[in-house]
Coordinates of C-alpha atoms in Angstrom, one line a residue:
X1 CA 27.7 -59.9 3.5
X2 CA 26.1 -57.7 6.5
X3 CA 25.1 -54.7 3.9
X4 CA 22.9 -51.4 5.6
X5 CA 19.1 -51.5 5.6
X6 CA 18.7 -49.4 2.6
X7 CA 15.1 -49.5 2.7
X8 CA 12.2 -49.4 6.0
X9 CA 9.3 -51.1 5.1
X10 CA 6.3 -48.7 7.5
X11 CA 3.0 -50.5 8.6
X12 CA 1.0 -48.3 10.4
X13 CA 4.3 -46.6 12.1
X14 CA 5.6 -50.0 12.7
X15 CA 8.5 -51.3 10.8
X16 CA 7.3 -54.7 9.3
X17 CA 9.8 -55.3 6.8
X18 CA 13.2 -54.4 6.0
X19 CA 15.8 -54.0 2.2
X20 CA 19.7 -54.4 2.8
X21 CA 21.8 -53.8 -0.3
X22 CA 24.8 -51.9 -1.2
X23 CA 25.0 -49.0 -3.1
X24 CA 28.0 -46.9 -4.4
X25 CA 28.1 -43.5 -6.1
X26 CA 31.0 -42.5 -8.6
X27 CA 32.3 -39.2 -9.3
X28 CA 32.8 -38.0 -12.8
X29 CA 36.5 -38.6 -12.7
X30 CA 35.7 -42.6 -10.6
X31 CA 36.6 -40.7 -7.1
X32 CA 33.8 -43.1 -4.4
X33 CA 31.6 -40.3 -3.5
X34 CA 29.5 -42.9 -1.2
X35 CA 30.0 -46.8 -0.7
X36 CA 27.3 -48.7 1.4
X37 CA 27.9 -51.9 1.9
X38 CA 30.0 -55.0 -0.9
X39 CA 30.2 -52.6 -3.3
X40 CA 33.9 -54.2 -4.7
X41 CA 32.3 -57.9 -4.6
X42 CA 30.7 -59.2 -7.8
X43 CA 27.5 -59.4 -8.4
X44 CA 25.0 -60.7 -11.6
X45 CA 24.3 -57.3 -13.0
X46 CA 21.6 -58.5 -15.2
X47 CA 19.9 -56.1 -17.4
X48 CA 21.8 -53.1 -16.2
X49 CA 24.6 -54.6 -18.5
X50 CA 22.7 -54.3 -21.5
X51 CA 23.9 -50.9 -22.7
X52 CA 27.5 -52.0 -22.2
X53 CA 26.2 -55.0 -24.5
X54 CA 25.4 -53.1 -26.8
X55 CA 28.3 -51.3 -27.1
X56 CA 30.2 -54.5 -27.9
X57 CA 27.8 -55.5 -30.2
X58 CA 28.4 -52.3 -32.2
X59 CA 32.6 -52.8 -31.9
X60 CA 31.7 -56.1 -33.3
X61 CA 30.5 -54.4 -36.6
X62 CA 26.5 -53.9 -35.8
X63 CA 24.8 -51.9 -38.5
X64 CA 21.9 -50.4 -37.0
X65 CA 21.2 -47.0 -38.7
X66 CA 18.3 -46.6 -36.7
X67 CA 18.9 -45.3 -33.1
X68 CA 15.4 -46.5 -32.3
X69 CA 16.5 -49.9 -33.0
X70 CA 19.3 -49.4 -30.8
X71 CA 17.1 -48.3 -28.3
X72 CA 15.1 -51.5 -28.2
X73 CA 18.5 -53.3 -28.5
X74 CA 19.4 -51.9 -25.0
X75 CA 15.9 -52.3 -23.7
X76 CA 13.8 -54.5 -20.9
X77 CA 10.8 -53.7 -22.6
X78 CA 7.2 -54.0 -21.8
X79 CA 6.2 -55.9 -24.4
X80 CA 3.9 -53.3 -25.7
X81 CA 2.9 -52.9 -29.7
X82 CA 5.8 -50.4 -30.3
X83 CA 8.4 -52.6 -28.6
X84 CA 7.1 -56.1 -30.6
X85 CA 7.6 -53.7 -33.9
X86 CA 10.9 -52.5 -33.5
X87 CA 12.2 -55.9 -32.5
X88 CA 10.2 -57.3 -35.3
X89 CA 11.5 -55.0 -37.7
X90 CA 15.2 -55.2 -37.0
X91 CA 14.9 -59.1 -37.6
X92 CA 13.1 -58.5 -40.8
X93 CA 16.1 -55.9 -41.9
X94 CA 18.2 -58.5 -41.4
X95 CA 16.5 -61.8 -42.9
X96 CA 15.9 -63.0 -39.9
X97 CA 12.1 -63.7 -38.2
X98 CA 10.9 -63.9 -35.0
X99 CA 11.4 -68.3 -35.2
X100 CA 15.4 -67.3 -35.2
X101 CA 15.1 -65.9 -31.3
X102 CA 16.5 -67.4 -28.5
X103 CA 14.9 -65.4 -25.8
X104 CA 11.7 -67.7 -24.4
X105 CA 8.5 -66.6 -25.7
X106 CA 6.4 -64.9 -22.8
X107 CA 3.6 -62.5 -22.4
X108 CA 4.5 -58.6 -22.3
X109 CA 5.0 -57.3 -18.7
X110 CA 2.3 -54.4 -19.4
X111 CA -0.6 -55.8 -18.1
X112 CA -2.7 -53.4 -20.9
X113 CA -0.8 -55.1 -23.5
X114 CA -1.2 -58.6 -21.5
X115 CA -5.1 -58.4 -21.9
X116 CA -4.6 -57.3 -25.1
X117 CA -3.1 -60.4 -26.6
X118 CA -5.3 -62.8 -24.3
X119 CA -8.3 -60.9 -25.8
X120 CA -7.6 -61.2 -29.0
X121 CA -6.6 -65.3 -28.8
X122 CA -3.2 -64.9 -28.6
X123 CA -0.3 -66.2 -26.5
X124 CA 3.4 -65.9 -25.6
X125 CA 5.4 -64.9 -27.9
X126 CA 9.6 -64.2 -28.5
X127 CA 9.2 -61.1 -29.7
X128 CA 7.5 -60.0 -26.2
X129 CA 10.0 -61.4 -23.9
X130 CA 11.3 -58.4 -22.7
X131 CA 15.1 -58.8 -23.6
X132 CA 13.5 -59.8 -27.5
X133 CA 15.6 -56.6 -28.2
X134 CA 19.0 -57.4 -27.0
X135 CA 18.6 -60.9 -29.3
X136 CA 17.2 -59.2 -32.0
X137 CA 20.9 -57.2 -31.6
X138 CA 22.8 -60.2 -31.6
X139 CA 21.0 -62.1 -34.1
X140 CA 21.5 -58.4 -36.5
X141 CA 24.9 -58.3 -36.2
X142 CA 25.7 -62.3 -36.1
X143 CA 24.0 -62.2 -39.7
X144 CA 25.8 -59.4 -40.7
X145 CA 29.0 -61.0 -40.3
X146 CA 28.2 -64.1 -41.4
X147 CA 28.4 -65.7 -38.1
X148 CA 26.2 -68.8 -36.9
X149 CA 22.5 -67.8 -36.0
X150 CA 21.5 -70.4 -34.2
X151 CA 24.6 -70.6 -32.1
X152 CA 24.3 -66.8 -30.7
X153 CA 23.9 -67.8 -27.1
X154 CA 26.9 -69.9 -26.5
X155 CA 29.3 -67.8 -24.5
X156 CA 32.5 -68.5 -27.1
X157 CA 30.0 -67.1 -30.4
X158 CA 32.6 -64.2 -31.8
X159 CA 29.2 -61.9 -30.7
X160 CA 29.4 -63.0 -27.0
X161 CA 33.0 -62.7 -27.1
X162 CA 33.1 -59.1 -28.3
X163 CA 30.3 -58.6 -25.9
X164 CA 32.7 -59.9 -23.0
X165 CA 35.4 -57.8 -24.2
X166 CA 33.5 -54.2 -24.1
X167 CA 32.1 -55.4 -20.5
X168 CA 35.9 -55.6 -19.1
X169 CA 36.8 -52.5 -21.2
X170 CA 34.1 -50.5 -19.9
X171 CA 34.0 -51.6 -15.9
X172 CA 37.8 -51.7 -16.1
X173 CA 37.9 -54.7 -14.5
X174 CA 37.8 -58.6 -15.4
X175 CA 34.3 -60.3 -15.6
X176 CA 34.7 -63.0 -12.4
X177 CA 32.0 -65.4 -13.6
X178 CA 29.6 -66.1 -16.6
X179 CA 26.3 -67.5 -15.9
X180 CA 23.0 -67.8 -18.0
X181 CA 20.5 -64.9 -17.8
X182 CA 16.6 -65.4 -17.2
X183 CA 16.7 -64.6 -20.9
X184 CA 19.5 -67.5 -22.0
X185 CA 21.7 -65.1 -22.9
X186 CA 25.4 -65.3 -21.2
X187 CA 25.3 -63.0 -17.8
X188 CA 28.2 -61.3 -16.5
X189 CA 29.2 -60.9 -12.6
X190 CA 31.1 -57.1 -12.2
X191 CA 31.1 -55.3 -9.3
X192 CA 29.3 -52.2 -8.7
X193 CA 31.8 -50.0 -8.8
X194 CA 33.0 -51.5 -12.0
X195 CA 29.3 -51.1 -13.4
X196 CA 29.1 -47.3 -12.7
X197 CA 32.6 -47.0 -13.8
X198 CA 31.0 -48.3 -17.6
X199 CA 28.3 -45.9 -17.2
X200 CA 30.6 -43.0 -16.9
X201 CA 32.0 -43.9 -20.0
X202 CA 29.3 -43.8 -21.8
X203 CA 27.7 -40.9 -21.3
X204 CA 31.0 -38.7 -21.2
X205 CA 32.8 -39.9 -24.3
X206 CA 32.8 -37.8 -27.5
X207 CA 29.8 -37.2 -29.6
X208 CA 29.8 -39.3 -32.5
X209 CA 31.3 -42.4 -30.7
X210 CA 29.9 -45.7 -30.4
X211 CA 30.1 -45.3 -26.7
X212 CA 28.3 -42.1 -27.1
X213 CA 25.7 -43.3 -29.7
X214 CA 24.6 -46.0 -27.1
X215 CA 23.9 -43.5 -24.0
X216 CA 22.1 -40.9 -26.9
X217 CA 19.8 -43.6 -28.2
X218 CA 18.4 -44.6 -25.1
X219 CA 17.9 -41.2 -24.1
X220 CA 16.1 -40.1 -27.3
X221 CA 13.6 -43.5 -27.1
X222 CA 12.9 -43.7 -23.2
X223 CA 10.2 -45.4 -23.9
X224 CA 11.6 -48.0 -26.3
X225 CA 14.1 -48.9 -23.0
X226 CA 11.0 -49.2 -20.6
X227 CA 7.4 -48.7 -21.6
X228 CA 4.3 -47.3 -20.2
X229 CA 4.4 -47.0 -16.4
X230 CA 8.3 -47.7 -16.1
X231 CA 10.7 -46.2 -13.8
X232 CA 13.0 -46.2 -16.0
X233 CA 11.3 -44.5 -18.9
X234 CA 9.6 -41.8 -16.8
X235 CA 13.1 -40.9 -15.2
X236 CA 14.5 -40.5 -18.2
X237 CA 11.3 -38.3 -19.8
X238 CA 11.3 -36.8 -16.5
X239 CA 15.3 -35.5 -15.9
X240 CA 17.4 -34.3 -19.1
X241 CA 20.6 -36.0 -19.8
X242 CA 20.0 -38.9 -17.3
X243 CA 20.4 -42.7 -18.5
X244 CA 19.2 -45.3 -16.2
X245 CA 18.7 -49.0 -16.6
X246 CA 17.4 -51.5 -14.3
X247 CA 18.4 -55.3 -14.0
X248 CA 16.4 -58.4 -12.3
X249 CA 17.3 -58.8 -8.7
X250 CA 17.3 -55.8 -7.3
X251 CA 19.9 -53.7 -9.9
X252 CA 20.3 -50.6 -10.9
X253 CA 22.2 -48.2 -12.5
X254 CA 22.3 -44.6 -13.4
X255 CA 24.2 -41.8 -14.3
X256 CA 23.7 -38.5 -14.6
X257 CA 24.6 -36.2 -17.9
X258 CA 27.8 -34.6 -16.1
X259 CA 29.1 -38.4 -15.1
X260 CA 28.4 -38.8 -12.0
X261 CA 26.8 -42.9 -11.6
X262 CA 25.3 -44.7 -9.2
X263 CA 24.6 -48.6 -9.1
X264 CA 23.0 -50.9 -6.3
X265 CA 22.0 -54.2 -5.6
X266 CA 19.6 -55.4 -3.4
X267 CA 20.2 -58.7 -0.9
X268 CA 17.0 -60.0 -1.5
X269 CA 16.3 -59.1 -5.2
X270 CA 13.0 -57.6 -4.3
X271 CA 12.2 -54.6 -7.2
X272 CA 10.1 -52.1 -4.1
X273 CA 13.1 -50.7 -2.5
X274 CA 15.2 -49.2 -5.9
X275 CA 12.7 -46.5 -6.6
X276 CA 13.1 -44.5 -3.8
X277 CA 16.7 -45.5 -3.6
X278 CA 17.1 -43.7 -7.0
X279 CA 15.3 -40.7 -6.2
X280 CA 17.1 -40.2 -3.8
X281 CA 20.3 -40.2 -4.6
X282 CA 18.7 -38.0 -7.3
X283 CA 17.7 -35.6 -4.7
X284 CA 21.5 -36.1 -2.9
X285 CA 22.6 -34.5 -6.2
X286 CA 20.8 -31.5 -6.6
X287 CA 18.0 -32.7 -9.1
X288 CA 14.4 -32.8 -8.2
X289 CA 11.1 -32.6 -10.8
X290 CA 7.4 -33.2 -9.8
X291 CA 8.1 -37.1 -10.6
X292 CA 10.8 -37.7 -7.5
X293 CA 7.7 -37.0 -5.3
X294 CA 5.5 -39.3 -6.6
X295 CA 7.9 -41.5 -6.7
X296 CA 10.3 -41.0 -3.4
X297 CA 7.7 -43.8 -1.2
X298 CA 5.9 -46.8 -2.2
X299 CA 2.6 -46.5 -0.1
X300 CA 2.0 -49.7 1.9
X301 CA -2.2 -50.6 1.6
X302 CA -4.3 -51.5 4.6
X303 CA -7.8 -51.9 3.4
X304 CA -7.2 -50.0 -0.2
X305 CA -5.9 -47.1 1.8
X306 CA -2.0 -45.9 2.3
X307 CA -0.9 -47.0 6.2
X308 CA 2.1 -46.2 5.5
X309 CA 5.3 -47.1 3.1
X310 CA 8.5 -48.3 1.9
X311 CA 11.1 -45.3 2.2
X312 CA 14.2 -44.8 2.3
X313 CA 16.4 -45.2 5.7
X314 CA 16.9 -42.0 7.3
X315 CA 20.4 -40.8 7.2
X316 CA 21.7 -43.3 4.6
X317 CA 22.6 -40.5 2.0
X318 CA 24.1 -38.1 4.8
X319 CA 27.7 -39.8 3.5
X320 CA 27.6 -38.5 0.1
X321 CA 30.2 -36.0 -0.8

């Protein structure tokens, strides 16, 4: 793939580094409003797919009552008290404990929390990891069916499978490979176009819906998706309506409360270059709040001082419709 330079890397007005990737923009009704680079090749969309998950765990016959626990089902959370509870408490609902997850016990990503646990003697832990929520999920509904527990992960478990089957409902498109996610948990390759396409869905189908339910749940518990300090999270707080969910290796997806979704992947899987990428296309669209300008440039430290920053390329958005 010979995808744009998304991203300029600035060192003191010199540019030291570069971020290719491909984007592509979706209009409500799935008309390409902007395409850089492979945006109809597969790629691992990682957590970005977790809503779409979700949704498939809920066709499956989930019983969450709580939209809270949903939340945390859809999350990549920080590990943070709040997060470790609501995972803790949807296993406990359930008859299940922390001992039942698959997801490899780690230490929170908040480094507040991190110092927390070391400080206090403790170590990694399951519930931590931050896809504990999404297992929590499919542990829930696996023992609500009656289904094999211990066998959640393998990609032909009636879970996975109703899983796989809302992913190529949703993207509109067949899922070209199944790997294993950082979390152990099957992983889906979709293209981007198909992964915005799934976003649309969600947020404009009726009220009430399960497709719905997912999109409203995160939007109500931003901080049950993220945590402290999280793009996501803050976006979310920050615009109305908008429901945006990042994925390991450079992905992301958006989309905003009218329909219109954006998703991206970055060549090099580096996490600096989709904030500003998000913002703005935010901007492109007509929205704006005090947080796109803290967030539009990652400063670039010489010394403890800014000298300069990643940002996006000039011109890259002058395509969008």
């Amino acid at each position: 793939m010979n995808n744009p330079v998304l991203v300029e890397v600035l060192r003191s007005g010199f540019v030291e580094s570069i971020h290719r990737g491909s984007v592509v923009v979706l209009a409500p009704d799935g008309r390409v409003r902007l395409a850089l680079g492979e945006v109809h090749e597969p790629v691992f969309t990682r957590s970005s797919n977790k809503p779409l998950q979700a949704l498939g765990l809920l066709r499956a016959g989930l019983d969450l009552p709580d939209d809270a626990d949903l939340a945390v089902g859809c999350a990549s959370h920080s590990g943070e008290s709040e997060h470790v509870e609501q995972v803790l408490g949807i296993l406990a609902k359930n008859g299940l404990s922390e001992t039942d997850l698959g997801c490899p016990p780690d230490w929170p990503l908040n480094q507040a929390a991190r110092n927390r646990v070391i400080a206090g003697g403790g170590g990694k832990r399951a519930a931590a990891m931050n896809c504990s929520g999404k297992h929590a999920a499919m542990l829930a509904v696996s023992a609500q069916q009656g289904w094999d527990t211990r066998g959640y992960l393998d990609p032909e478990h009636p879970a996975q499978a109703a899983i796989a089957d809302a992913v190529e409902d949703m993207t509109g498109e067949p899922i070209a490979t199944i790997g294993v996610d950082g979390c152990g948990a099957p992983l889906f390759a979709l293209t981007l176009a198909g992964l915005a396409t799934g976003y649309t869905r969600l947020v404009l189908a009726a009220p009430g819906t399960r497709r719905r339910r997912v999109a409203d749940a995160m939007r109500a518990h931003p901080f049950l998706v993220g945590g402290t300090d999280r793009d996501d999270s803050e976006l979310m707080e920050a615009i109305p309506g908008l429901l945006v969910k990042g994925g390991a290796e450079g992905v992301h997806a958006m989309v905003l409360p009218d329909g219109t979704a954006m998703a991206m992947k970055i060549d090099d899987g580096a996490p600096r270059p989709r904030t500003p990428i998000l913002v703005g296309v935010l901007r492109a669209l007509g929205y704006d709040a005090p947080e796109l300008a803290e967030k539009a440039e990652h400063d670039v430290l010489g010394g403890g001082v800014p000298v300069g920053a990643a940002r996006l390329t000039d011109g890259l958005l002058d395509k969008l419709d």
